[in-house]
XYZ file of C-alpha atoms in Angstrom:
152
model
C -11.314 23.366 44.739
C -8.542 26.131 45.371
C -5.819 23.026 44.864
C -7.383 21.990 41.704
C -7.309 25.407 40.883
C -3.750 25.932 41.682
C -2.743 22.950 39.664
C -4.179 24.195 36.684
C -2.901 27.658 36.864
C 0.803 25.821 37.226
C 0.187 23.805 34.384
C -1.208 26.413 31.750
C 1.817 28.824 33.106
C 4.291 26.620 31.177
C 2.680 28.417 28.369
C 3.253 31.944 29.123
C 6.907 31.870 28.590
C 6.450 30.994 25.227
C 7.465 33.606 23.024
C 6.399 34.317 19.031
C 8.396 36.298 17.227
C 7.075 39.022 15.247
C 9.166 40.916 12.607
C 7.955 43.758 10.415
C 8.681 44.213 6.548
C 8.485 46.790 4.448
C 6.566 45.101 1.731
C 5.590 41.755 0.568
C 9.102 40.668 -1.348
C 10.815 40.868 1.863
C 9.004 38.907 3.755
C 8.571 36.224 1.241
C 12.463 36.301 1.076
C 12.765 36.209 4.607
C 10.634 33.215 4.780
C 12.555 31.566 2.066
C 15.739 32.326 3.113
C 15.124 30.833 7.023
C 13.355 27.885 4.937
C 16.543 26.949 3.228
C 19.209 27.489 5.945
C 20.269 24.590 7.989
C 20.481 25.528 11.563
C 24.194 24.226 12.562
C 23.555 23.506 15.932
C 20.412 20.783 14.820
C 21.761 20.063 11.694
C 18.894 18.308 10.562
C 16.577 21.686 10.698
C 16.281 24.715 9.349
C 16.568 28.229 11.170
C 12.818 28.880 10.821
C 11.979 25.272 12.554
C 15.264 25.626 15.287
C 14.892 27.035 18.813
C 18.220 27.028 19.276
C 19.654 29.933 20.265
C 22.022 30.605 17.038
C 19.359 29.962 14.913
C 17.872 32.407 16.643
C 21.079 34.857 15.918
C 21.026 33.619 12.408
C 17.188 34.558 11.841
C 17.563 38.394 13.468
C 20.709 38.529 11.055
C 18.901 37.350 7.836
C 16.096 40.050 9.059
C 18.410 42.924 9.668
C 20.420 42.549 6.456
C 16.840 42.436 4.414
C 16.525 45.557 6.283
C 19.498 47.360 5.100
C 18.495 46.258 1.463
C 19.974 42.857 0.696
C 19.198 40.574 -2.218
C 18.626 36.921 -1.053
C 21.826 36.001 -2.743
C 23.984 38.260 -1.081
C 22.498 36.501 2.611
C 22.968 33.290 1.124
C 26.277 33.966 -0.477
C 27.276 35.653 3.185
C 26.317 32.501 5.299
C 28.073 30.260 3.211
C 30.920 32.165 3.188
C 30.946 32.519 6.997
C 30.161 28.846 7.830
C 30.537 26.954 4.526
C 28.037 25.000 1.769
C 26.833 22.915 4.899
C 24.750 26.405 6.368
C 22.644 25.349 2.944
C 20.240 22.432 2.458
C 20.927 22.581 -0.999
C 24.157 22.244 -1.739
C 25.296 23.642 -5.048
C 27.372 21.099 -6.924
C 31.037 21.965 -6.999
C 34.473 19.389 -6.142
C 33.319 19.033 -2.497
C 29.862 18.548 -2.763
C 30.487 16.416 -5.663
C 30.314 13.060 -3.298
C 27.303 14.390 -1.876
C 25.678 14.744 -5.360
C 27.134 11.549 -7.111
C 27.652 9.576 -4.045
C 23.955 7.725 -3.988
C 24.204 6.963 -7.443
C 26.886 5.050 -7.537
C 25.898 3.090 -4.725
C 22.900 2.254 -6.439
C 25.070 0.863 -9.500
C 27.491 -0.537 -7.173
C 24.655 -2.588 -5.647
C 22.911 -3.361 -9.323
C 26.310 -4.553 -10.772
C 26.949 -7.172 -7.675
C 23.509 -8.259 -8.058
C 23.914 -8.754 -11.825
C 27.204 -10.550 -11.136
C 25.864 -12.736 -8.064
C 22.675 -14.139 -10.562
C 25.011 -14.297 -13.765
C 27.364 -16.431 -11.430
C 24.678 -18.947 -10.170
C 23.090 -19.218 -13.376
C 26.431 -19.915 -14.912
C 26.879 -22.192 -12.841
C 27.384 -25.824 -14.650
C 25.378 -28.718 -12.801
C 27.791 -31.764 -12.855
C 26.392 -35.146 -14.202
C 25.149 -37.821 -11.987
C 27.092 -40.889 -12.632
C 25.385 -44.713 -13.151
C 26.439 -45.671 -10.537
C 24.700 -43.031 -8.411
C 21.752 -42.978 -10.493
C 20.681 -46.414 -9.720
C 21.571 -46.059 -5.679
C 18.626 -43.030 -6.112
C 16.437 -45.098 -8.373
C 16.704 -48.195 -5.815
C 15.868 -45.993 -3.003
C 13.071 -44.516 -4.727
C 11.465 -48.253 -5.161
C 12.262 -48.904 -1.891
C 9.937 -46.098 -0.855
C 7.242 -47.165 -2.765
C 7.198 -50.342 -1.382
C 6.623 -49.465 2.278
């Protein structure tokens, strides 16, 4: 009973390290911009999360900064505006559209025609495609061999 016990203990204790973070706003606006703002910054390290859903540990910096410059009276634009000047239009998962981004933007479109316009060509191209005549000749070697098969 005491090792059964014992097991258990060391298998819930996993859990106690297991930390939530708490942080406190002054109002409502701030934390709905905090929530937005880790919502829609891509944590570098992952790349294919955001801060809020990262455990790494600069996501982890990035989220106490976001918090501490709401504290000292930030507008979510001027966080935004800050990370991507610090580590570039990739920190966001929505790119704006400007030169760099533009392949981002434009990129899966033209693909998509790309692939329409080679279809188009391949079934224009086969359809096109003239059938040449069967001569006499030929035409009564297949007829023949059709009567033969009749036969038997």
């Amino acid at each position: 009973m005491r090792i059964l016990l014992l097991v258990l203990l060391l298998t819930l204790s996993g859990f106690a390290g297991a930390r939530v973070e708490y942080k406190e706003f002054a109002n409502a606006e701030q934390q709905q911009a905090y929530d937005d703002l880790i919502s829609e910054l891509r944590c570098l390290v992952c790349q294919n999360q955001t801060i809020a859903d990262s455990n790494a540990d600069l996501a982890k910096d990035l989220r106490r900064q976001v918090y501490e410059m709401l504290q000292q009276g930030k507008t979510k634009q001027d966080i935004a505006d800050f990370m991507t000047q610090r580590y570039g239009d990739f920190v966001l998962y929505n790119p704006p559209f400007k030169a760099k981004t533009g392949l981002l933007w434009i990129g899966p479109f033209m693909f998509l025609a790309i692939g329409l316009i080679a279809v188009f060509v391949f079934v224009r191209r086969n359809k096109t495609r003239a059938v040449a005549p069967i001569s006499a000749e030929r035409q009564q070697k297949i007829q023949s061999l059709l009567e033969k098969g009749d036969k038997s």
